[in-house]
Amino acid sequence: MSDEWTSLGKSASDVVGIFDAARRLAEPSSATAQTVTRSDAPLPGWPVVCVSTFQGKPIPTRQWCLPDWVPDHVVTLLSGDGGTGKSLLAMQLATCCAVGSPFMGMELARRKVLYLAAEDDIDELHRRQQDINQGLGIEFGDLEEQLWFRTLKGEDALLAVSDGKGRGLKATPTYDNLKAFCLSNGIQLVIVDTVADTFGGLEIDRQHVTRYVRLLEIIARETGGAVIILAHPGVSGLASGSGISGSTAWRNAVRSVVYMRRPTDEEATGPEARDLRIVERLKGNFAPAGAELRVTYWRGQFGLADKSDGGAKAVDMIGAEVKVLAAMRRATKQGRLMTFSPTSTAYAPKILKAYREVEGLKQHHIERAITSMLERGELREAFVGRPSHGKRFVVPADHPPLDGERPPSGGE
């Protein structure tokens, strides 16, 4: 062996050095040993849950803003072509949530609401809200510390824009202000009207769409409430009935998709089709898809439309008013004094539901009938008590004055 190495020009010391180097290479270094050494310490910032820990624990109840339609802690997309009334529908939901009144026959819990409007100014919102208030029989004062408007018309309304580094999206100061207001005021329903005004990314970019939705989902999670974003469907969305604009990423990113549209010729024709709208649940991660509501526009608001003979038509409001007035007369004769405030235990529509005269009518039908008769003077509000602490009761217009009744001009 030594002769072979010598023939290669290597001395004995060279041979020893080569073997020493080979031995060091064969031995694992301390760095390598540390890399493969197992550690029982958990990785910071990456918590995991073992499923076995669920054993014996109660199943968490799913939380809803509007049962089966608008889940809490996530984002819902409400889509509809321009002029269908999706903003009005969203404002009605906002108001019902703010006072705890049923929405389209569905019970919901009272919560604080912020309506973020980028398309309409405050005067337009004021006008719409007045119609909604009349329909619910409430006043603006009933919404104190419950419903807020923030109009961004004419301002920079973008909540998220490109980060300028590639395909990322970053939150804007407007988003930061939105989130801070919601957290500091206990807001549990945020309605963003619309995506077109607040989304600063590319609709065909899935990463942009998903990042925008996730930013709003953070608000939903941290407030324990819900976020609804309003959007216009694209041409393909209108044609296909999917209600989606641009990329299908919108449908994938949100957990519920609601589409508001006009009826087809097969669904309704003639005068009834003009004010009829179909509200469909196209996607529901937590409820079956395919459900629909038929609503009809009436005096500045939407109400449920009754189905008859396969079509849809509004309730016979003349007949409904006759029934409600008869029930009102009997209740008043019995000494049942009722108010038109949804938060009152003496709320007239709830009390009158128990009377046989209004059999077949739903509560929102009774509400609409009372509103209409108040406007025409067939019912009146009786003011009883001191101006600052008095009460308003609803009675037939020809009913004798109540004990302690005073003229409405006294402090009202």
Coordinates of C-alpha atoms in Angstrom, one line a residue:
M1 CA 0.0 0.0 0.0
S2 CA 2.8 2.4 0.9
D3 CA 4.6 1.7 -2.4
E4 CA 1.3 2.6 -4.2
W5 CA 1.0 5.9 -2.4
T6 CA 4.7 6.6 -2.9
S7 CA 4.3 6.0 -6.6
L8 CA 1.6 8.7 -6.6
G9 CA 4.0 11.1 -5.0
K10 CA 2.4 11.0 -1.6
S11 CA 4.4 10.8 1.6
A12 CA 3.4 8.9 4.8
S13 CA 2.3 12.2 6.5
D14 CA 0.1 12.9 3.5
V15 CA -1.6 9.5 3.8
V16 CA -2.3 10.1 7.5
G17 CA -3.8 13.5 6.8
I18 CA -6.1 12.1 4.1
F19 CA -7.5 9.4 6.5
D20 CA -8.0 12.0 9.3
A21 CA -10.1 14.2 6.9
A22 CA -12.2 11.2 5.8
R23 CA -12.9 10.4 9.5
R24 CA -14.0 13.9 10.2
L25 CA -16.4 13.9 7.2
A26 CA -17.9 10.6 8.4
E27 CA -18.6 12.0 11.9
P28 CA -21.9 14.1 12.2
S29 CA -21.1 17.7 13.1
S30 CA -22.6 19.3 16.3
A31 CA -24.8 21.5 14.1
T32 CA -26.2 18.5 12.2
A33 CA -26.8 16.7 15.5
Q34 CA -28.8 19.6 16.9
T35 CA -30.9 19.7 13.7
V36 CA -32.1 16.2 14.0
T37 CA -32.3 16.1 17.8
R38 CA -36.0 15.7 18.8
S39 CA -37.5 18.4 21.0
D40 CA -40.8 18.2 22.9
A41 CA -41.2 22.0 23.0
P42 CA -44.1 23.2 20.8
L43 CA -43.4 25.4 17.9
P44 CA -44.2 29.1 18.8
G45 CA -47.1 30.6 17.0
W46 CA -48.4 27.3 15.5
P47 CA -51.0 25.9 18.0
V48 CA -52.7 22.6 17.2
V49 CA -55.6 20.9 18.9
C50 CA -55.8 17.1 19.4
V51 CA -59.3 15.9 18.5
S52 CA -59.4 13.8 21.7
T53 CA -59.7 16.9 23.8
F54 CA -63.3 17.3 22.4
Q55 CA -64.3 14.3 24.5
G56 CA -67.0 15.2 26.9
K57 CA -67.2 18.8 25.8
P58 CA -70.5 20.4 24.7
I59 CA -70.9 21.0 21.0
P60 CA -70.6 24.8 20.3
T61 CA -73.8 26.3 19.1
R62 CA -73.6 28.0 15.7
Q63 CA -74.2 31.7 15.9
W64 CA -76.4 33.5 13.3
C65 CA -77.2 37.1 12.5
L66 CA -80.1 36.0 10.3
P67 CA -80.8 32.2 10.8
D68 CA -79.7 30.1 7.8
W69 CA -78.9 33.3 5.7
V70 CA -76.3 35.4 7.5
P71 CA -73.9 33.5 9.8
D72 CA -71.8 35.2 12.4
H73 CA -67.9 35.3 12.4
V74 CA -67.7 35.2 8.6
V75 CA -68.6 37.2 5.5
T76 CA -71.8 37.0 3.5
L77 CA -72.1 38.3 -0.1
L78 CA -75.3 40.0 -1.1
S79 CA -75.4 40.4 -4.9
G80 CA -77.9 42.1 -7.2
D81 CA -78.1 44.1 -10.4
G82 CA -78.3 47.8 -10.1
G83 CA -81.9 49.0 -9.3
T84 CA -83.1 45.7 -7.8
G85 CA -83.1 47.2 -4.3
K86 CA -80.3 45.3 -2.5
S87 CA -79.2 48.4 -0.6
L88 CA -82.8 49.0 0.6
L89 CA -83.1 45.3 1.6
A90 CA -79.8 45.5 3.5
M91 CA -80.9 48.7 5.3
Q92 CA -84.1 46.9 6.3
L93 CA -82.1 44.1 7.8
A94 CA -79.8 46.6 9.5
T95 CA -82.8 48.3 11.1
C96 CA -84.5 45.0 12.2
C97 CA -81.2 43.9 13.8
A98 CA -80.9 47.3 15.5
V99 CA -84.3 47.1 17.2
G100 CA -84.7 43.3 17.4
S101 CA -87.7 43.1 15.1
P102 CA -88.3 40.1 12.8
F103 CA -86.9 40.4 9.3
M104 CA -89.2 38.8 6.6
G105 CA -90.8 36.7 9.2
M106 CA -87.5 35.5 10.7
E107 CA -86.7 36.2 14.4
L108 CA -83.3 37.7 15.2
A109 CA -81.5 39.0 18.2
R110 CA -81.0 42.8 18.7
R111 CA -77.5 44.0 17.9
K112 CA -75.5 47.1 17.0
V113 CA -75.1 47.8 13.3
L114 CA -72.9 49.9 11.1
Y115 CA -73.9 50.6 7.5
L116 CA -70.9 51.7 5.4
A117 CA -72.3 53.4 2.3
A118 CA -70.0 54.4 -0.6
E119 CA -72.7 55.0 -3.3
D120 CA -75.3 57.1 -1.5
D121 CA -75.0 60.3 0.5
I122 CA -76.5 60.9 4.0
D123 CA -79.6 62.6 2.6
E124 CA -80.5 59.6 0.6
L125 CA -79.9 57.3 3.5
H126 CA -82.1 59.6 5.6
R127 CA -85.0 59.4 3.2
R128 CA -84.8 55.6 2.9
Q129 CA -84.6 55.2 6.7
Q130 CA -87.7 57.2 7.2
D131 CA -89.7 54.8 5.0
I132 CA -88.2 51.8 6.9
N133 CA -89.1 53.4 10.2
Q134 CA -92.7 54.0 9.2
G135 CA -93.0 50.4 8.1
L136 CA -91.7 49.1 11.4
G137 CA -93.6 51.7 13.4
I138 CA -90.5 53.1 15.0
E139 CA -88.9 56.5 15.3
F140 CA -85.3 57.6 14.8
G141 CA -84.9 57.9 18.5
D142 CA -85.5 54.1 18.8
L143 CA -82.2 53.6 16.9
E144 CA -80.1 55.6 19.4
E145 CA -76.7 53.9 20.0
Q146 CA -77.9 50.9 17.8
L147 CA -77.6 51.9 14.1
W148 CA -74.9 54.1 12.6
F149 CA -74.3 55.3 9.1
R150 CA -70.9 56.2 7.6
T151 CA -71.1 57.5 4.1
L152 CA -67.9 57.6 2.0
K153 CA -69.5 59.0 -1.1
G154 CA -67.0 61.4 -2.7
E155 CA -64.2 60.1 -0.4
D156 CA -61.5 57.4 -0.8
A157 CA -63.6 54.4 0.2
L158 CA -61.0 51.7 -0.5
L159 CA -60.6 49.2 2.3
A160 CA -57.7 47.3 0.7
V161 CA -55.3 48.0 -2.1
S162 CA -52.3 46.4 -3.8
D163 CA -49.2 46.3 -1.6
G164 CA -47.1 47.3 -4.7
K165 CA -44.8 44.3 -4.2
G166 CA -46.5 41.7 -6.3
R167 CA -49.9 40.0 -5.9
G168 CA -50.5 41.0 -2.2
L169 CA -53.2 43.2 -0.8
K170 CA -52.9 45.5 2.2
A171 CA -55.4 47.2 4.5
T172 CA -55.9 51.0 4.2
P173 CA -56.4 53.7 6.9
T174 CA -60.1 53.5 6.0
Y175 CA -60.2 49.8 7.0
D176 CA -58.3 50.6 10.2
N177 CA -60.8 53.2 11.1
L178 CA -63.7 50.8 10.3
K179 CA -62.2 48.1 12.4
A180 CA -61.4 50.4 15.3
F181 CA -64.9 51.9 15.4
C182 CA -66.6 48.5 15.4
L183 CA -64.4 47.2 18.2
S184 CA -64.8 50.3 20.4
N185 CA -68.6 50.5 19.9
G186 CA -69.6 46.9 20.1
I187 CA -70.8 46.7 16.4
Q188 CA -71.9 43.1 15.6
L189 CA -73.2 43.7 12.0
V190 CA -71.2 45.6 9.4
I191 CA -72.8 46.1 5.9
V192 CA -70.3 47.3 3.2
D193 CA -72.1 48.9 0.2
T194 CA -70.4 48.1 -2.2
V195 CA -67.5 45.9 -3.2
A196 CA -66.9 48.0 -6.3
D197 CA -66.1 51.0 -4.2
T198 CA -64.1 49.4 -1.4
F199 CA -62.1 46.7 -3.1
G200 CA -58.8 48.0 -4.6
G201 CA -57.6 44.8 -6.1
L202 CA -58.2 42.8 -9.3
E203 CA -61.4 40.8 -9.3
I204 CA -59.9 38.1 -11.4
D205 CA -57.0 37.7 -8.9
R206 CA -58.0 35.0 -6.4
Q207 CA -55.4 36.1 -3.9
H208 CA -56.7 39.7 -4.0
V209 CA -60.3 38.6 -3.5
T210 CA -59.5 36.2 -0.7
R211 CA -57.3 38.7 1.1
Y212 CA -60.0 41.3 1.0
V213 CA -62.6 38.9 2.3
R214 CA -60.2 37.7 5.1
L215 CA -59.6 41.3 6.2
L216 CA -63.4 41.8 6.7
E217 CA -63.6 38.3 8.3
I218 CA -61.1 39.5 11.0
I219 CA -63.7 42.2 12.0
A220 CA -66.4 39.6 12.1
R221 CA -64.4 37.3 14.3
E222 CA -63.1 39.9 16.7
T223 CA -66.6 41.5 17.1
G224 CA -68.3 38.2 17.3
G225 CA -70.7 39.4 14.6
A226 CA -71.3 39.3 10.9
V227 CA -70.1 41.2 7.8
I228 CA -72.3 41.6 4.7
I229 CA -70.7 42.9 1.4
L230 CA -72.9 44.1 -1.4
A231 CA -71.9 43.6 -5.0
H232 CA -73.1 43.9 -8.6
P233 CA -73.0 40.7 -10.6
G234 CA -70.9 40.7 -13.8
V235 CA -72.4 40.1 -17.3
S236 CA -71.7 36.4 -17.0
G237 CA -73.2 36.3 -13.5
L238 CA -76.4 37.9 -14.8
A239 CA -76.6 35.5 -17.7
S240 CA -75.9 32.4 -15.6
G241 CA -77.9 33.4 -12.6
S242 CA -74.8 32.9 -10.4
G243 CA -74.9 36.5 -9.2
I244 CA -71.1 36.6 -9.2
S245 CA -68.9 39.4 -10.5
G246 CA -65.5 38.7 -12.1
S247 CA -63.8 35.7 -10.6
T248 CA -65.5 32.7 -8.9
A249 CA -63.1 33.4 -6.1
W250 CA -65.8 35.6 -4.6
R251 CA -68.1 32.6 -4.2
N252 CA -65.3 30.5 -2.8
A253 CA -64.0 33.1 -0.3
V254 CA -67.3 33.9 1.4
R255 CA -69.4 31.5 3.4
S256 CA -72.9 32.5 2.2
V257 CA -74.0 34.0 -1.1
V258 CA -77.4 35.7 -1.4
Y259 CA -78.6 36.9 -4.8
M260 CA -81.5 39.4 -5.3
R261 CA -83.0 39.5 -8.8
R262 CA -86.1 40.3 -10.7
P263 CA -88.5 37.5 -11.5
T264 CA -88.4 35.7 -14.9
D265 CA -91.5 35.7 -17.2
E266 CA -92.3 32.2 -15.9
E267 CA -92.3 33.3 -12.3
A268 CA -94.4 36.4 -12.6
T269 CA -96.0 38.6 -15.3
G270 CA -98.0 41.8 -15.5
P271 CA -98.2 44.5 -12.8
E272 CA -97.1 42.1 -10.0
A273 CA -93.8 41.4 -11.7
R274 CA -92.8 45.1 -11.5
D275 CA -92.4 45.2 -7.7
L276 CA -91.6 41.5 -7.1
R277 CA -88.0 40.4 -6.3
I278 CA -86.6 36.9 -5.7
V279 CA -84.0 36.6 -3.0
E280 CA -82.1 33.3 -3.3
R281 CA -79.5 31.6 -1.1
L282 CA -77.1 30.4 -3.8
K283 CA -74.5 29.2 -1.3
G284 CA -74.7 28.3 2.3
N285 CA -71.7 26.6 4.0
F286 CA -73.8 26.2 7.1
A287 CA -77.3 25.8 5.6
P288 CA -78.8 24.2 2.5
A289 CA -78.5 26.2 -0.7
G290 CA -81.5 26.8 -2.9
A291 CA -83.8 28.5 -0.5
E292 CA -85.6 31.6 -1.7
L293 CA -87.7 34.5 -0.5
R294 CA -90.3 36.3 -2.6
V295 CA -90.5 39.9 -1.6
T296 CA -92.5 42.8 -3.0
Y297 CA -91.8 46.5 -2.9
W298 CA -94.4 48.6 -1.1
R299 CA -94.2 52.2 0.1
G300 CA -90.4 52.4 0.3
Q301 CA -89.7 49.0 1.7
F302 CA -89.8 45.3 0.9
G303 CA -92.2 42.8 2.5
L304 CA -92.9 39.1 2.0
A305 CA -95.1 38.3 -1.0
D306 CA -97.6 35.4 -0.7
K307 CA -97.5 32.6 -3.2
S308 CA -100.8 31.7 -5.0
D309 CA -101.5 29.4 -7.9
G310 CA -97.8 28.9 -8.6
G311 CA -97.2 32.7 -8.9
A312 CA -96.4 35.4 -6.4
K313 CA -98.5 38.4 -5.4
A314 CA -98.7 40.9 -2.6
V315 CA -101.1 40.4 0.3
D316 CA -104.5 41.9 -0.1
M317 CA -103.8 44.9 2.0
I318 CA -107.3 46.3 1.9
G319 CA -108.6 43.0 3.4
A320 CA -105.8 42.9 5.9
E321 CA -106.6 46.4 7.1
V322 CA -110.2 45.5 7.6
K323 CA -109.2 42.5 9.7
V324 CA -106.6 44.5 11.7
L325 CA -109.0 47.3 12.5
A326 CA -111.6 44.9 13.7
A327 CA -109.1 43.2 16.0
M328 CA -107.9 46.6 17.2
R329 CA -111.5 47.6 18.1
R330 CA -112.1 44.5 20.1
A331 CA -108.7 44.7 21.9
T332 CA -109.3 48.4 22.8
K333 CA -112.8 47.6 24.0
Q334 CA -111.3 45.0 26.3
G335 CA -109.0 47.6 27.7
R336 CA -105.8 46.3 26.0
L337 CA -103.7 49.4 25.3
M338 CA -101.1 48.8 22.6
T339 CA -98.1 50.8 21.3
F340 CA -96.4 50.7 17.9
S341 CA -92.9 50.4 19.3
P342 CA -91.3 47.0 18.5
T343 CA -89.3 47.1 21.7
S344 CA -92.4 47.5 23.9
T345 CA -94.1 44.5 25.5
A346 CA -97.4 46.0 24.4
Y347 CA -96.4 46.0 20.7
A348 CA -99.7 46.0 18.8
P349 CA -98.8 43.6 16.0
K350 CA -97.6 40.9 18.5
I351 CA -100.7 41.3 20.6
L352 CA -103.2 41.3 17.7
K353 CA -101.7 38.1 16.3
A354 CA -103.6 36.2 19.0
Y355 CA -107.0 37.6 17.8
R356 CA -109.2 35.5 15.5
E357 CA -110.0 38.5 13.3
V358 CA -106.4 38.5 11.9
E359 CA -106.2 34.8 11.3
G360 CA -104.0 34.1 8.3
L361 CA -102.0 37.3 8.6
K362 CA -98.4 37.4 9.6
Q363 CA -96.9 39.9 11.9
H364 CA -95.4 42.0 9.1
H365 CA -98.8 42.2 7.4
I366 CA -100.3 43.6 10.6
E367 CA -97.4 46.1 10.8
R368 CA -98.0 47.3 7.3
A369 CA -101.7 47.6 7.8
I370 CA -101.3 49.6 11.0
T371 CA -98.8 51.9 9.3
S372 CA -101.1 52.5 6.3
M373 CA -104.1 53.2 8.6
L374 CA -102.1 55.6 10.7
E375 CA -101.1 57.5 7.6
R376 CA -104.7 57.8 6.4
G377 CA -106.1 58.7 9.8
E378 CA -108.1 55.5 10.4
L379 CA -106.0 54.9 13.4
R380 CA -104.5 57.5 15.7
E381 CA -101.8 57.7 18.4
A382 CA -103.1 58.7 21.9
F383 CA -100.6 60.5 24.0
V384 CA -100.9 59.8 27.7
G385 CA -98.9 61.1 30.6
R386 CA -96.3 63.9 31.0
P387 CA -94.7 65.3 27.8
S388 CA -91.2 64.0 28.9
H389 CA -92.3 60.6 30.2
G390 CA -95.6 59.9 28.4
K391 CA -96.6 56.9 26.3
R392 CA -98.2 56.6 22.9
F393 CA -101.0 54.1 22.3
V394 CA -102.5 53.2 19.0
V395 CA -106.3 53.3 19.0
P396 CA -109.1 53.6 16.3
A397 CA -109.5 57.1 15.1
D398 CA -113.1 57.3 16.5
H399 CA -112.2 55.9 19.9
P400 CA -113.1 58.3 22.8
P401 CA -110.1 60.0 24.5
L402 CA -108.2 57.8 26.9
D403 CA -107.9 58.6 30.6
G404 CA -105.1 61.2 30.9
E405 CA -104.8 61.7 27.1
R406 CA -103.4 65.1 26.0
P407 CA -103.0 66.8 22.7
P408 CA -99.9 65.6 20.7
S409 CA -98.6 69.2 20.5
G410 CA -97.8 69.2 24.2
G411 CA -94.1 68.5 24.0
E412 CA -94.1 66.0 21.1

